[in-house]
Amino acid sequence: MIRIENVSLAFGKTNILKEISVSIPKGGITALIGPNGAGKSSLLGLAARLLPLQAGDISVDNLSVSSTSGKVLAKKIAILRQDNHVGSRLTVRELVGFGRFPHSHGHLTENDHRIIDESLRLFGLTEMSERLLDTLSGGQRQRALVAMAYCQDTDYLLLDEPLNNLDMYFASELMKSLRNIADTRAKTIVIVLHDINYAGSFADRIIAMKDGQVVADGKPADIMTETALGGIYGFNIPVISVGGQPIALPFRR
Ligand SMILES: Nc1ncnc2c1ncn2[C@@H]1O[C@H](COP(=O)(O)OP(=O)(O)OP(=O)(O)O)[C@@H](O)[C@H]1O
Ligand SMILES: [Mg+2]
């Protein structure tokens, strides 16, 4: 479980996160949604210690994020950041292999290669594994970054907008792979999504943030309603049911 207790964050005089308390249970997929600037990336950044905690506490399986060593934490929790700048002279396989660093410290074993191969396969990268990153399309590079995070083989995987740049086919394939990973490998996945229909279709739970606070938290059926979505995003979003599944349609002109 990721336990977030009374967490606040300020940049200068601006309060970004305001006394957030929320727990993310072990297992399954939790989607983090909310408007631009709500604080989603900041919260994930604190949980993975990309940012130092200023106030409050965060623990992952009872390991305090602020006092646990980086070595131990890197085997527990992996994060794909929203913005990534990776060396373009790397091959896809080399990038994905970086995910093994907390385990191998640069000396890849047979087991590391097995996990790298599996990650490449899971995210549809096997055939381009020897290509240089700067020869890939934006979506192909994005998939390689997700594979690198997965390759770290942690219990917790935090993915900040992993669907960026993906076409409909690969977005849907990625969500299916994540669902499969959560179900069959007991991983806990926290994923920031702007397309709430993916959140509604694939997540077990949706946490919505707005203005540095958690404003809704529940099962997809509870959040995928006109009332809840209207409160989160500040405009009317019709929701229809397709085969019993709620689908939001924010397209009306
Ligand atoms: N280093 C920083 N210095 C100052 N303000 C920052 C910094 N990082 C983030 N912010 C501000 O904190 C707020 C929350 O940012 P954050 O990136 O967490 O939002 P988000 O919910 O991930 O948004 P998005 O959907 O656009 O990615 C924003 O108003 C942003 O401008
Ligand atoms: Mg963000």
Short mmCIF file of C-alpha atoms and ligand atoms in Angstrom, two decimals:
data_model
loop_
_atom_site.label_atom_id
_atom_site.label_comp_id
_atom_site.label_asym_id
_atom_site.label_seq_id
_atom_site.Cartn_x
_atom_site.Cartn_y
_atom_site.Cartn_z
CA MET A 1 0.00 0.00 0.00
CA ILE A 2 1.12 3.54 -0.70
CA ARG A 3 0.03 5.62 2.25
CA ILE A 4 0.02 9.37 1.79
CA GLU A 5 -0.64 11.34 4.95
CA ASN A 6 -1.12 15.09 5.27
CA VAL A 7 1.21 15.80 2.39
CA SER A 8 1.67 19.43 1.42
CA LEU A 9 4.04 20.94 -1.11
CA ALA A 10 4.86 24.53 -1.94
CA PHE A 11 7.04 26.10 -4.60
CA GLY A 12 8.00 29.48 -3.22
CA LYS A 13 4.82 30.94 -1.80
CA THR A 14 2.52 28.89 -3.99
CA ASN A 15 0.84 25.91 -2.36
CA ILE A 16 0.79 23.09 -4.90
CA LEU A 17 -0.44 20.21 -2.73
CA LYS A 18 -2.67 20.91 0.24
CA GLU A 19 -2.71 18.38 3.08
CA ILE A 20 -3.39 15.36 0.92
CA SER A 21 -4.25 12.10 2.67
CA VAL A 22 -5.02 9.13 0.48
CA SER A 23 -4.05 5.46 0.38
CA ILE A 24 -3.48 3.37 -2.70
CA PRO A 25 -4.09 -0.30 -1.96
CA LYS A 26 -1.68 -2.99 -3.08
CA GLY A 27 -2.53 -4.63 -6.39
CA GLY A 28 -4.57 -3.47 -9.35
CA ILE A 29 -4.64 -0.25 -11.31
CA THR A 30 -5.36 3.13 -9.77
CA ALA A 31 -5.88 5.97 -12.23
CA LEU A 32 -4.99 9.50 -11.19
CA ILE A 33 -6.99 12.06 -13.14
CA GLY A 34 -7.65 15.78 -12.98
CA PRO A 35 -7.07 19.05 -14.81
CA ASN A 36 -3.67 20.37 -15.89
CA GLY A 37 -1.80 21.78 -12.91
CA ALA A 38 -3.85 19.81 -10.36
CA GLY A 39 -0.70 18.36 -8.78
CA LYS A 40 -0.75 14.79 -10.15
CA SER A 41 2.90 14.73 -11.27
CA SER A 42 3.99 16.46 -8.08
CA LEU A 43 2.28 13.81 -5.97
CA LEU A 44 3.83 10.94 -7.95
CA GLY A 45 7.20 12.69 -7.81
CA LEU A 46 7.02 12.83 -4.02
CA ALA A 47 5.98 9.16 -3.78
CA ALA A 48 8.99 8.11 -5.88
CA ARG A 49 11.25 10.65 -4.14
CA LEU A 50 12.03 12.64 -7.25
CA LEU A 51 11.01 15.57 -5.07
CA PRO A 52 11.85 15.91 -1.36
CA LEU A 53 8.96 15.75 1.07
CA GLN A 54 8.27 19.10 2.69
CA ALA A 55 5.37 18.17 4.97
CA GLY A 56 3.51 14.99 5.81
CA ASP A 57 4.48 11.36 5.26
CA ILE A 58 4.52 8.86 2.43
CA SER A 59 5.19 5.16 2.91
CA VAL A 60 5.27 2.27 0.47
CA ASP A 61 4.60 -1.09 2.13
CA ASN A 62 5.51 0.57 5.43
CA LEU A 63 8.84 1.84 4.08
CA SER A 64 9.02 5.54 4.71
CA VAL A 65 9.90 7.22 1.42
CA SER A 66 11.94 9.94 3.14
CA SER A 67 14.13 7.65 5.26
CA THR A 68 14.50 4.47 3.17
CA SER A 69 17.72 4.17 1.17
CA GLY A 70 17.54 4.84 -2.55
CA LYS A 71 18.81 1.32 -3.22
CA VAL A 72 15.93 -0.31 -1.36
CA LEU A 73 13.34 2.09 -2.75
CA ALA A 74 14.46 1.50 -6.35
CA LYS A 75 13.59 -2.17 -5.97
CA LYS A 76 10.16 -1.30 -4.60
CA ILE A 77 8.90 1.51 -6.80
CA ALA A 78 9.58 2.57 -10.39
CA ILE A 79 8.38 5.72 -12.09
CA LEU A 80 7.93 6.86 -15.65
CA ARG A 81 8.07 10.64 -15.60
CA GLN A 82 5.88 12.82 -17.74
CA ASP A 83 8.88 14.49 -19.43
CA ASN A 84 11.86 12.41 -20.36
CA HIS A 85 15.07 13.37 -22.03
CA VAL A 86 16.97 10.26 -22.94
CA GLY A 87 20.28 9.95 -24.74
CA SER A 88 19.41 9.44 -28.35
CA ARG A 89 22.52 7.40 -29.16
CA LEU A 90 21.16 4.48 -27.16
CA THR A 91 19.44 1.47 -28.63
CA VAL A 92 16.00 0.49 -27.42
CA ARG A 93 17.50 -2.58 -25.73
CA GLU A 94 20.11 -0.47 -23.92
CA LEU A 95 17.47 1.95 -22.67
CA VAL A 96 15.19 -0.82 -21.44
CA GLY A 97 18.24 -2.46 -19.81
CA PHE A 98 18.78 0.69 -17.71
CA GLY A 99 15.69 -0.40 -15.81
CA ARG A 100 17.78 -3.28 -14.43
CA PHE A 101 20.33 -0.92 -12.87
CA PRO A 102 19.07 -1.19 -9.26
CA HIS A 103 19.51 -4.96 -9.53
CA SER A 104 22.55 -5.38 -11.74
CA HIS A 105 24.53 -2.14 -11.23
CA GLY A 106 25.59 -2.26 -14.87
CA HIS A 107 26.58 -5.96 -15.05
CA LEU A 108 23.66 -7.62 -16.72
CA THR A 109 23.15 -11.26 -15.81
CA GLU A 110 21.27 -13.92 -17.74
CA ASN A 111 18.24 -13.21 -15.59
CA ASP A 112 18.48 -9.49 -16.43
CA HIS A 113 18.55 -10.32 -20.15
CA ARG A 114 15.52 -12.55 -19.70
CA ILE A 115 13.56 -9.70 -18.09
CA ILE A 116 14.75 -7.24 -20.75
CA ASP A 117 13.52 -9.62 -23.49
CA GLU A 118 10.21 -10.03 -21.73
CA SER A 119 9.78 -6.25 -21.38
CA LEU A 120 10.60 -5.72 -25.06
CA ARG A 121 8.04 -8.34 -26.02
CA LEU A 122 5.33 -7.07 -23.68
CA PHE A 123 5.48 -3.58 -25.13
CA GLY A 124 5.84 -4.60 -28.78
CA LEU A 125 9.48 -3.56 -29.11
CA THR A 126 11.26 -6.81 -29.95
CA GLU A 127 11.63 -6.04 -33.63
CA MET A 128 13.08 -2.59 -33.03
CA SER A 129 15.26 -3.51 -30.06
CA GLU A 130 18.55 -2.73 -31.84
CA ARG A 131 17.38 0.61 -33.26
CA LEU A 132 18.69 3.90 -31.93
CA LEU A 133 16.17 5.93 -29.96
CA ASP A 134 16.59 8.98 -32.20
CA THR A 135 15.39 6.95 -35.18
CA LEU A 136 12.09 6.08 -33.48
CA SER A 137 8.75 7.84 -33.65
CA GLY A 138 7.49 9.63 -30.53
CA GLY A 139 5.10 6.79 -29.70
CA GLN A 140 7.74 4.10 -30.18
CA ARG A 141 10.08 5.99 -27.85
CA GLN A 142 7.30 6.34 -25.30
CA ARG A 143 6.75 2.58 -25.33
CA ALA A 144 10.47 2.03 -24.80
CA LEU A 145 10.34 4.28 -21.74
CA VAL A 146 7.39 2.36 -20.31
CA ALA A 147 9.30 -0.90 -20.93
CA MET A 148 12.31 0.52 -19.08
CA ALA A 149 10.16 1.33 -16.03
CA TYR A 150 8.56 -2.12 -16.15
CA CYS A 151 11.99 -3.76 -16.48
CA GLN A 152 12.91 -2.43 -13.03
CA ASP A 153 10.61 -5.22 -11.82
CA THR A 154 9.24 -3.41 -8.80
CA ASP A 155 6.01 -4.14 -6.93
CA TYR A 156 4.85 -0.58 -7.62
CA LEU A 157 4.88 1.07 -11.03
CA LEU A 158 4.00 4.76 -11.32
CA LEU A 159 3.30 5.92 -14.87
CA ASP A 160 2.79 9.61 -15.56
CA GLU A 161 0.80 9.96 -18.79
CA PRO A 162 2.21 6.87 -20.51
CA LEU A 163 -0.35 7.17 -23.31
CA ASN A 164 1.26 10.41 -24.58
CA ASN A 165 2.04 10.09 -28.28
CA LEU A 166 0.46 6.66 -28.62
CA ASP A 167 -2.02 5.98 -31.41
CA MET A 168 -5.33 4.32 -30.58
CA TYR A 169 -4.00 0.86 -31.25
CA PHE A 170 -0.93 1.16 -29.04
CA ALA A 171 -2.78 3.10 -26.33
CA SER A 172 -5.26 0.29 -26.09
CA GLU A 173 -2.53 -2.38 -26.29
CA LEU A 174 -0.58 -0.65 -23.52
CA MET A 175 -3.63 -0.50 -21.26
CA LYS A 176 -4.35 -4.18 -21.92
CA SER A 177 -0.74 -5.08 -21.12
CA LEU A 178 -0.90 -3.09 -17.89
CA ARG A 179 -4.17 -4.76 -16.94
CA ASN A 180 -2.59 -8.14 -17.62
CA ILE A 181 0.53 -7.27 -15.61
CA ALA A 182 -1.58 -6.09 -12.66
CA ASP A 183 -3.75 -9.21 -12.76
CA THR A 184 -1.15 -11.90 -13.32
CA ARG A 185 1.99 -10.51 -11.69
CA ALA A 186 0.54 -8.86 -8.62
CA LYS A 187 1.91 -5.45 -9.59
CA THR A 188 0.41 -2.24 -8.29
CA ILE A 189 0.08 0.30 -11.06
CA VAL A 190 -0.68 3.99 -10.58
CA ILE A 191 -1.28 5.73 -13.86
CA VAL A 192 -1.95 9.36 -14.70
CA LEU A 193 -4.47 9.57 -17.52
CA HIS A 194 -6.15 12.44 -19.30
CA ASP A 195 -8.42 10.20 -21.34
CA ILE A 196 -10.91 9.34 -18.65
CA ASN A 197 -12.48 6.64 -20.80
CA TYR A 198 -9.30 4.59 -20.44
CA ALA A 199 -9.46 5.22 -16.70
CA GLY A 200 -13.12 4.16 -16.64
CA SER A 201 -12.45 1.04 -18.70
CA PHE A 202 -9.21 -0.29 -17.22
CA ALA A 203 -8.75 1.02 -13.68
CA ASP A 204 -9.99 -0.55 -10.47
CA ARG A 205 -10.09 2.81 -8.81
CA ILE A 206 -9.97 6.45 -9.84
CA ILE A 207 -8.53 9.23 -7.73
CA ALA A 208 -9.28 12.73 -8.99
CA MET A 209 -7.22 15.76 -8.07
CA LYS A 210 -7.96 19.42 -8.52
CA ASP A 211 -6.15 22.49 -7.18
CA GLY A 212 -3.74 20.42 -5.09
CA GLN A 213 -6.40 18.33 -3.39
CA VAL A 214 -8.09 14.98 -3.84
CA VAL A 215 -11.65 15.86 -4.87
CA ALA A 216 -13.01 12.41 -5.73
CA ASP A 217 -11.95 8.86 -5.02
CA GLY A 218 -13.89 5.75 -5.92
CA LYS A 219 -14.68 2.98 -8.32
CA PRO A 220 -14.91 3.93 -12.00
CA ALA A 221 -18.71 3.68 -11.88
CA ASP A 222 -18.77 6.31 -9.11
CA ILE A 223 -16.50 8.76 -10.93
CA MET A 224 -17.74 8.26 -14.50
CA THR A 225 -20.89 10.30 -13.95
CA GLU A 226 -21.87 13.69 -15.29
CA THR A 227 -22.01 15.12 -11.78
CA ALA A 228 -18.61 13.82 -10.67
CA LEU A 229 -16.82 14.69 -13.93
CA GLY A 230 -18.45 18.12 -14.04
CA GLY A 231 -17.12 18.81 -10.54
CA ILE A 232 -13.61 17.66 -11.43
CA TYR A 233 -13.20 19.34 -14.82
CA GLY A 234 -15.56 22.28 -14.45
CA PHE A 235 -17.74 21.75 -17.50
CA ASN A 236 -20.61 19.53 -18.50
CA ILE A 237 -19.48 16.15 -19.80
CA PRO A 238 -22.31 13.87 -20.93
CA VAL A 239 -21.84 10.22 -19.98
CA ILE A 240 -23.55 7.46 -21.94
CA SER A 241 -23.64 3.73 -21.37
CA VAL A 242 -22.24 1.42 -24.03
CA GLY A 243 -22.71 -2.26 -23.25
CA GLY A 244 -23.13 -1.34 -19.60
CA GLN A 245 -19.90 0.65 -19.55
CA PRO A 246 -19.98 4.40 -18.89
CA ILE A 247 -18.36 6.44 -21.65
CA ALA A 248 -17.74 10.17 -21.29
CA LEU A 249 -18.31 12.34 -24.35
CA PRO A 250 -16.65 15.73 -23.89
CA PHE A 251 -17.09 16.56 -27.58
CA ARG A 252 -20.25 18.63 -27.80
CA ARG A 253 -19.77 21.85 -29.77
N1 LIG B 1 9.36 23.31 -10.14
C1 LIG B 1 8.25 24.01 -10.05
N2 LIG B 1 8.28 25.31 -9.67
C2 LIG B 1 7.15 26.04 -9.57
N3 LIG B 1 5.90 25.56 -9.79
C3 LIG B 1 5.82 24.27 -10.17
C4 LIG B 1 6.97 23.44 -10.32
N4 LIG B 1 6.55 22.20 -10.69
C5 LIG B 1 5.21 22.27 -10.79
N5 LIG B 1 4.77 23.51 -10.48
C6 LIG B 1 3.37 23.95 -10.45
O1 LIG B 1 2.67 23.03 -9.62
C7 LIG B 1 1.36 22.82 -10.10
C8 LIG B 1 1.12 21.33 -10.23
O2 LIG B 1 1.94 20.83 -11.25
P1 LIG B 1 1.92 19.31 -11.66
O3 LIG B 1 2.96 19.13 -12.70
O4 LIG B 1 2.02 18.48 -10.43
O5 LIG B 1 0.44 19.19 -12.26
P2 LIG B 1 -0.24 18.01 -13.06
O6 LIG B 1 -1.52 17.71 -12.37
O7 LIG B 1 0.73 16.91 -13.27
O8 LIG B 1 -0.58 18.72 -14.45
P3 LIG B 1 -0.52 18.19 -15.98
O9 LIG B 1 -1.81 17.47 -16.21
O10 LIG B 1 -0.46 19.47 -16.77
O11 LIG B 1 0.68 17.34 -16.15
C9 LIG B 1 1.25 23.61 -11.41
O12 LIG B 1 0.57 24.79 -11.16
C10 LIG B 1 2.69 23.87 -11.79
O13 LIG B 1 2.79 25.07 -12.51
MG MG B 2 1.62 16.11 -14.89
#
